[in-house]
Structure formats: C-alpha cells, structure tokens
CSV table of C-alpha atoms in Angstrom, one decimal:
chain,number,residue,atom,x,y,z
A,1,MET,CA,-16.4,10.9,31.4
A,2,GLU,CA,-14.3,9.3,28.7
A,3,SER,CA,-14.8,8.5,25.2
A,4,LYS,CA,-12.5,6.8,22.7
A,5,VAL,CA,-12.0,7.8,19.2
A,6,GLY,CA,-10.4,5.9,16.4
A,7,PRO,CA,-6.8,5.2,16.7
A,8,ALA,CA,-4.0,6.7,14.8
A,9,TYR,CA,-0.4,8.0,15.3
A,10,HIS,CA,1.2,11.3,15.6
A,11,ASN,CA,4.7,12.4,15.5
A,12,ASN,CA,5.7,15.9,14.4
A,13,ARG,CA,8.8,16.7,16.6
A,14,ASP,CA,12.6,16.2,15.5
A,15,ASP,CA,13.3,14.3,18.8
A,16,GLY,CA,10.5,11.6,18.1
A,17,GLY,CA,8.2,12.8,20.9
A,18,TYR,CA,4.6,13.6,20.4
A,19,ALA,CA,3.1,16.9,20.3
A,20,ASP,CA,-0.3,18.3,19.6
A,21,PRO,CA,-0.7,21.9,19.4
A,22,GLY,CA,-3.5,23.9,20.7
A,23,PRO,CA,-6.7,24.7,19.0
A,24,SER,CA,-5.7,28.4,18.4
A,25,THR,CA,-3.3,27.4,15.9
A,26,THR,CA,-4.6,23.9,14.4
A,27,PHE,CA,-8.1,24.3,13.3
A,28,LYS,CA,-8.3,24.3,9.7
A,29,SER,CA,-12.1,23.9,9.1
A,30,LYS,CA,-14.4,26.6,7.7
A,31,ASN,CA,-15.5,27.8,11.2
A,32,LYS,CA,-11.9,28.2,12.3
A,33,ASP,CA,-12.5,31.8,13.9
A,34,ASP,CA,-15.9,30.6,15.6
A,35,LEU,CA,-14.0,27.9,17.3
A,36,GLU,CA,-11.1,30.0,18.4
A,37,ASP,CA,-13.6,32.5,19.7
A,38,ALA,CA,-15.5,30.1,21.5
A,39,THR,CA,-12.6,28.7,23.2
A,40,ASP,CA,-11.1,32.0,24.4
A,41,GLU,CA,-14.3,33.5,25.3
A,42,LYS,CA,-14.6,33.9,29.1
A,43,MET,CA,-17.3,31.9,31.0
A,44,GLY,CA,-20.5,33.3,32.3
A,45,CYS,CA,-21.7,33.5,35.8
A,46,CYS,CA,-23.4,30.2,35.5
A,47,SER,CA,-20.3,28.4,34.4
A,48,TYR,CA,-18.2,30.1,37.3
A,49,PHE,CA,-21.0,28.9,39.7
A,50,LEU,CA,-20.8,25.2,38.4
A,51,THR,CA,-17.3,25.2,38.5
A,52,ALA,CA,-16.9,26.5,41.9
A,53,LEU,CA,-19.4,24.1,43.2
A,54,SER,CA,-17.7,21.0,41.4
A,55,TRP,CA,-14.4,22.2,43.2
A,56,LEU,CA,-16.2,22.3,46.8
A,57,LEU,CA,-17.5,18.9,46.1
A,58,ILE,CA,-14.1,17.7,45.3
A,59,LEU,CA,-12.4,19.2,48.4
A,60,CYS,CA,-15.2,17.7,50.5
A,61,THR,CA,-14.7,14.3,49.3
A,62,ILE,CA,-10.9,14.1,49.1
A,63,PRO,CA,-9.3,11.6,48.9
A,64,PHE,CA,-12.3,9.6,47.5
A,65,SER,CA,-12.6,12.2,44.6
A,66,LEU,CA,-9.0,11.9,43.6
A,67,ALA,CA,-10.0,8.6,41.9
A,68,PHE,CA,-12.4,10.4,39.7
A,69,CYS,CA,-10.1,13.2,39.1
A,70,LEU,CA,-6.7,12.0,38.2
A,71,LYS,CA,-6.5,10.3,34.8
A,72,VAL,CA,-3.4,8.8,32.9
A,73,VAL,CA,-2.8,8.7,29.2
A,74,GLN,CA,-0.1,6.5,27.5
A,75,GLU,CA,2.7,7.8,25.3
A,76,TYR,CA,0.7,7.0,22.2
A,77,GLU,CA,-2.5,8.7,23.3
A,78,ARG,CA,-3.8,12.1,23.8
A,79,ALA,CA,-6.8,13.5,26.1
A,80,VAL,CA,-9.1,16.3,24.3
A,81,ILE,CA,-11.0,17.9,27.4
A,82,PHE,CA,-14.3,19.9,27.3
A,83,ARG,CA,-15.4,22.1,30.2
A,84,LEU,CA,-19.1,22.6,30.1
A,85,GLY,CA,-18.9,22.1,26.4
A,86,ARG,CA,-16.0,24.4,25.9
A,87,LEU,CA,-12.9,23.2,24.6
A,88,LEU,CA,-10.0,23.9,27.2
A,89,SER,CA,-7.2,25.9,25.9
A,90,GLY,CA,-3.8,24.4,25.4
A,91,GLY,CA,-4.6,21.6,23.3
A,92,ALA,CA,-4.7,18.0,24.1
A,93,LYS,CA,-3.2,16.7,27.1
A,94,GLY,CA,-0.7,14.1,27.6
A,95,PRO,CA,1.0,11.8,27.9
A,96,GLY,CA,1.3,11.3,31.5
A,97,LEU,CA,-1.0,12.3,34.3
A,98,PHE,CA,-3.8,15.0,34.2
A,99,PHE,CA,-6.6,16.4,36.3
A,100,ILE,CA,-10.3,16.8,35.5
A,101,ILE,CA,-13.4,17.9,37.0
A,102,PRO,CA,-15.9,14.9,37.0
A,103,CYS,CA,-18.9,17.2,37.1
A,104,THR,CA,-18.1,19.5,34.4
A,105,ASP,CA,-15.3,18.0,32.2
A,106,GLN,CA,-15.8,15.4,29.5
A,107,TYR,CA,-12.6,14.1,27.9
A,108,PHE,CA,-11.9,12.0,24.8
A,109,LYS,CA,-8.9,9.7,24.5
A,110,ILE,CA,-7.3,9.5,21.0
A,111,ASP,CA,-4.9,6.8,20.0
A,112,LEU,CA,-2.2,8.1,17.9
A,113,ARG,CA,-0.7,5.0,16.6
A,114,THR,CA,-0.4,3.9,13.0
A,115,VAL,CA,-3.9,2.1,11.9
A,116,SER,CA,-4.3,-0.1,9.0
A,117,PHE,CA,-7.6,-1.3,7.7
A,118,ASP,CA,-8.8,-3.3,4.6
A,119,VAL,CA,-10.9,-1.5,1.8
A,120,PRO,CA,-13.6,-4.0,1.1
A,121,PRO,CA,-13.6,-5.3,-2.6
A,122,GLN,CA,-15.3,-2.7,-4.7
A,123,GLU,CA,-16.8,-3.5,-8.1
A,124,ILE,CA,-15.4,-1.0,-10.5
A,125,LEU,CA,-16.1,-0.4,-14.1
A,126,SER,CA,-12.6,0.4,-15.9
A,127,LYS,CA,-12.3,3.2,-18.5
A,128,ASP,CA,-12.3,0.3,-21.3
A,129,SER,CA,-15.8,-0.8,-19.8
A,130,VAL,CA,-14.3,-4.0,-18.1
A,131,THR,CA,-15.7,-5.0,-14.6
A,132,VAL,CA,-13.2,-5.7,-12.0
A,133,ALA,CA,-13.1,-6.3,-8.4
A,134,VAL,CA,-10.5,-4.5,-6.5
A,135,ASP,CA,-9.5,-4.3,-2.8
A,136,ALA,CA,-6.9,-2.2,-1.0
A,137,VAL,CA,-5.3,-1.5,2.4
A,138,VAL,CA,-4.9,1.9,3.9
A,139,TYR,CA,-2.5,3.1,6.4
A,140,TYR,CA,-3.3,6.3,8.4
A,141,ARG,CA,-2.5,8.1,11.7
A,142,ILE,CA,-4.0,11.1,13.5
A,143,TYR,CA,-1.5,13.9,13.8
A,144,ASN,CA,-3.9,16.3,15.6
A,145,ALA,CA,-6.1,14.9,18.2
A,146,THR,CA,-7.9,18.3,18.7
A,147,MET,CA,-9.0,18.4,15.2
A,148,SER,CA,-10.1,14.7,15.1
A,149,VAL,CA,-12.7,15.4,17.8
A,150,THR,CA,-13.8,18.8,16.9
A,151,ASN,CA,-14.0,18.7,13.2
A,152,VAL,CA,-15.6,15.3,12.5
A,153,GLU,CA,-17.8,13.1,14.3
A,154,ASP,CA,-15.9,9.9,13.9
A,155,ALA,CA,-12.4,10.2,12.2
A,156,SER,CA,-11.8,6.5,11.8
A,157,ARG,CA,-15.2,5.6,10.1
A,158,SER,CA,-15.1,8.7,7.9
A,159,THR,CA,-11.7,7.7,6.6
A,160,ARG,CA,-12.7,4.3,6.1
A,161,LEU,CA,-15.8,5.5,3.9
A,162,LEU,CA,-13.8,7.9,2.2
A,163,SER,CA,-11.2,5.4,1.2
A,164,ALA,CA,-13.8,3.1,-0.5
A,165,THR,CA,-15.4,6.0,-2.6
A,166,THR,CA,-11.8,7.2,-3.5
A,167,LEU,CA,-10.8,3.8,-4.8
A,168,ARG,CA,-13.7,3.6,-7.0
A,169,ASN,CA,-13.3,7.0,-8.3
A,170,VAL,CA,-9.5,6.6,-9.0
A,171,LEU,CA,-9.7,3.4,-10.7
A,172,GLY,CA,-12.8,4.1,-13.0
A,173,MET,CA,-10.4,6.5,-14.8
A,174,LYS,CA,-8.0,3.8,-15.7
A,175,ASN,CA,-7.8,1.1,-18.2
A,176,LEU,CA,-7.6,-2.6,-17.5
A,177,SER,CA,-3.9,-2.8,-18.4
A,178,GLU,CA,-3.2,0.2,-16.2
A,179,LEU,CA,-5.0,-1.6,-13.4
A,180,LEU,CA,-2.6,-4.6,-13.7
A,181,SER,CA,0.5,-3.1,-14.5
A,182,ASP,CA,0.7,0.5,-13.0
A,183,ARG,CA,-0.5,-0.2,-9.3
A,184,GLU,CA,2.4,1.9,-7.6
A,185,ASN,CA,1.2,5.0,-9.4
A,186,ILE,CA,-2.3,4.2,-8.6
A,187,SER,CA,-1.4,3.7,-4.9
A,188,HIS,CA,0.4,7.1,-4.8
A,189,GLN,CA,-2.5,8.9,-6.5
A,190,MET,CA,-5.0,7.3,-4.0
A,191,GLN,CA,-2.7,8.2,-1.2
A,192,SER,CA,-2.7,11.9,-2.2
A,193,ASN,CA,-6.3,12.3,-2.8
A,194,LEU,CA,-7.0,10.7,0.5
A,195,ASP,CA,-4.5,12.8,2.2
A,196,GLU,CA,-5.8,16.0,1.0
A,197,ALA,CA,-9.3,15.2,2.0
A,198,THR,CA,-8.7,14.3,5.3
A,199,ASP,CA,-6.3,16.9,6.4
A,200,ASN,CA,-9.1,18.9,8.0
A,201,TRP,CA,-9.7,16.0,10.3
A,202,GLY,CA,-6.5,15.8,11.6
A,203,VAL,CA,-5.7,12.6,9.8
A,204,LYS,CA,-2.5,11.8,7.8
A,205,VAL,CA,-2.9,9.0,5.2
A,206,GLU,CA,0.5,7.6,5.0
A,207,ARG,CA,0.3,4.7,2.6
A,208,VAL,CA,-2.1,2.8,0.3
A,209,GLU,CA,-1.7,-0.5,-1.4
A,210,ILE,CA,-3.7,-2.2,-4.0
A,211,LYS,CA,-4.1,-5.8,-2.8
A,212,ASP,CA,-5.9,-7.7,-5.6
A,213,VAL,CA,-7.5,-6.9,-8.9
A,214,ARG,CA,-9.9,-9.8,-9.6
A,215,LEU,CA,-11.4,-10.3,-13.4
A,216,PRO,CA,-14.2,-12.1,-14.4
A,217,VAL,CA,-13.8,-15.9,-15.3
A,218,GLN,CA,-14.5,-15.2,-19.0
A,219,LEU,CA,-12.0,-12.5,-19.3
A,220,GLN,CA,-9.4,-14.6,-17.4
A,221,ARG,CA,-9.8,-17.5,-20.0
A,222,ALA,CA,-9.5,-15.1,-22.8
A,223,MET,CA,-6.4,-13.6,-21.6
A,224,ALA,CA,-4.9,-17.0,-20.7
A,225,ALA,CA,-5.7,-18.0,-24.4
A,226,GLU,CA,-4.1,-14.9,-25.7
A,227,ALA,CA,-1.2,-15.5,-23.6
A,228,GLU,CA,-0.7,-19.2,-24.7
A,229,ALA,CA,-1.0,-18.1,-28.5
A,230,ALA,CA,1.8,-15.4,-27.9
A,231,ARG,CA,3.9,-18.0,-26.3
A,232,GLU,CA,3.4,-20.5,-29.1
A,233,ALA,CA,4.3,-17.9,-31.7
A,234,ARG,CA,7.3,-16.9,-30.0
A,235,ALA,CA,8.4,-20.5,-29.7
A,236,LYS,CA,8.0,-21.0,-33.5
A,237,VAL,CA,10.1,-17.8,-34.3
A,238,ILE,CA,12.7,-19.0,-31.9
A,239,ALA,CA,12.9,-22.2,-33.5
A,240,ALA,CA,12.9,-20.9,-37.2
A,241,GLU,CA,15.8,-18.4,-36.2
A,242,GLY,CA,17.5,-21.6,-34.8
A,243,GLU,CA,17.1,-23.5,-38.1
A,244,GLN,CA,18.3,-20.4,-40.0
A,245,LYS,CA,21.3,-20.2,-38.0
A,246,ALA,CA,22.0,-24.0,-38.2
A,247,SER,CA,21.6,-24.0,-42.0
A,248,ARG,CA,24.1,-21.3,-42.3
A,249,ALA,CA,26.7,-23.1,-40.1
A,250,LEU,CA,26.1,-26.2,-42.2
A,251,LYS,CA,26.8,-24.3,-45.6
A,252,GLU,CA,30.0,-22.7,-44.0
A,253,ALA,CA,31.2,-26.1,-42.8
A,254,ALA,CA,30.5,-27.5,-46.3
A,255,ASP,CA,32.5,-24.8,-47.8
A,256,VAL,CA,35.4,-25.6,-45.7
A,257,ILE,CA,35.4,-29.2,-46.4
A,258,ALA,CA,35.0,-28.7,-50.1
A,259,GLU,CA,38.2,-26.4,-49.9
A,260,SER,CA,40.2,-29.4,-48.2
A,261,PRO,CA,39.5,-32.9,-49.1
A,262,ALA,CA,41.4,-34.2,-46.1
A,263,ALA,CA,38.9,-32.3,-43.9
A,264,LEU,CA,36.1,-34.8,-45.1
A,265,GLN,CA,38.1,-37.7,-43.9
A,266,LEU,CA,39.0,-36.3,-40.6
A,267,ARG,CA,35.4,-35.6,-40.1
A,268,TYR,CA,34.5,-39.0,-40.9
A,269,LEU,CA,37.0,-40.5,-38.3
A,270,GLN,CA,35.8,-38.0,-35.7
A,271,THR,CA,32.3,-39.0,-36.3
A,272,LEU,CA,33.2,-42.9,-35.9
A,273,ASN,CA,35.1,-42.0,-32.6
A,274,THR,CA,31.9,-40.3,-31.4
A,275,ILE,CA,29.7,-43.2,-32.4
A,276,SER,CA,32.1,-46.0,-30.8
A,277,ALA,CA,32.1,-44.0,-27.5
A,278,GLU,CA,28.3,-43.5,-27.3
A,279,LYS,CA,27.1,-46.8,-28.4
A,280,ASN,CA,30.0,-49.0,-27.2
A,281,SER,CA,29.7,-51.3,-30.2
A,282,THR,CA,31.8,-52.6,-32.9
A,283,ILE,CA,31.2,-51.0,-36.3
A,284,VAL,CA,32.5,-52.9,-39.5
A,285,PHE,CA,33.0,-50.9,-42.7
A,286,PRO,CA,33.2,-53.0,-45.8
A,287,LEU,CA,35.8,-50.8,-47.7
A,288,PRO,CA,38.1,-48.0,-46.6
A,289,ILE,CA,37.0,-44.5,-47.7
A,290,ASP,CA,40.3,-44.2,-50.0
A,291,LEU,CA,38.7,-46.6,-52.5
A,292,VAL,CA,35.7,-44.3,-53.0
A,293,ARG,CA,37.8,-41.3,-53.6
A,294,ALA,CA,38.2,-42.2,-57.3
A,295,PHE,CA,34.6,-42.2,-57.8
A,296,ILE,CA,34.3,-38.8,-56.1
A,297,ASP,CA,36.9,-37.3,-58.2
A,298,LYS,CA,35.3,-38.5,-61.6
A,299,LYS,CA,32.1,-36.7,-60.5
C-alpha cells in the first residue's frame, strides 16, 4: 500500500548522495523513547503468524506476487515502511529497489526535493498601526523522511500553515519603514523561526523571501505627496546653491576686470565673436569702445 507525503529535499552527506538515518537516532519528538521502544520491541505470536502466512501466500503465487512485492523509489525519494503498524528498523529505504510484504506492510513514499510555495497575502497591522498586505515565498526540504511521517500528519500542509502565522507574528512587530526597507533581515528572522519550529518534523526551511508589501491607497497618495514635496525642496536648495556659486564667480570676474581695463575690451570682443558664431548675422556698432573710455575714466 502506497501513500505520498509532501515533497522536499534531503542531502546530508559530503559526497552529494542522500542519507536517512534510522529511527533510533533521528527522532527528536517528545515521545522519542516510546517510539524507539516500539520499534525495537519483539513482535508477538500473532504478528509472527500473520507474517508467516503472508510469506506463504507470496511463495505460492510466485512469480505473480513479485509484481506486488518489489517496489522502486527514485534517487530523490525515500520509502518509510510500517509492518503491522510498527516502523521497520533501519530507517527509510531507497533509492533503488526494495521488497515489501503486501498483506502486512504499508509504505509511504517521500519526495526529498526542494519545494517552494507562496504564502497567501496576509493582512497585518504593523507596530505603528498601519494595515498592510504582505505575501512571501518559502523554500523548504525534508531532511529526514522517517520523522516527517511519524512526527506530523502532513508535513507539507503543516509547514504552509505555520509559514502564514509566522509571517503575521514577525511583521506585526515591525514599523512600516522597516517593512519597506529591511526586508532582508525580516526574511532571515522568518527563516530562523520556521526552521526551529519544523525541526522535529524533519523539515528544513532553506529560504524565505518577502514578495510584495501592498499599502492602502490613501497611504500611497500621502507618501507620494510627501516624496514630491521633498523632491521640490531639494530642487530649490540645489538651485539656490547654484545661484550663490554663480554670484561669487561673477564677483570674482568683476574684480579681475576692474584690476585690468584691457580685460574688459578682450571680454567684449570675445562676446562679439560668440554672438556672430551663433546667430550668423552682421552686427553694426555705432562707435568704437575706445571713444567711451574717456567717459568711464571720468566716473
């Protein structure tokens, strides 16, 4: 009998392969000793009788029974086997071919690849009493197939529900400015909280990302008006600084011209050259500049 539990990924060996330790070394739940005792306890007479009867039926129906006894799991999967309700020692089976007794064995196939899911948008009241809608994406994997079956009913569904509640709890302690500008630290905090909570389920939360923070329309308009006002204020300050620098430059130029009268005539000629080059026109002056110098000197 086959069942499938939520997918995830597991790799805890240096060579890149998969490994799933046995139940005697991996259970971290509150009933750790009870589970180990139940696994190692010897089967009773009834269990021996049913097992022997199942083997007899298999031998009598060979080769047809092999189609029901031989199972295959992929490289990214593991099979957790229960015999008459008891977890078989040795941990999860796979990858590859393994043997089960159809009448007495029940196995759960666990996908060990990385899984991502979207956390639905959550209406959150921030610390400064602003209501926002926030959604996120969570990446997780199952690092222990045995624990994901024996310690929780549905590891995938439980992780999804816990992610939604953790998102609300973490963001409810942040101000609006922190929600908008400090997403990386919020993601790390959520990942740490989720990873700690799901450790007993055999689940490893690898990454949490905040996707979008949606603000109310009125607040968006207020923030846009504030940003526009701030930009206009900066523009006026920059323009005033430019005028101040230009005035100082003109004053310095006037001081230089005052020290050298010939500089004024050179500047005058340079201005005429610029005008003629740009406008491409003929300019007629009624009198030379030298005739005006006498009046300038009297003043």
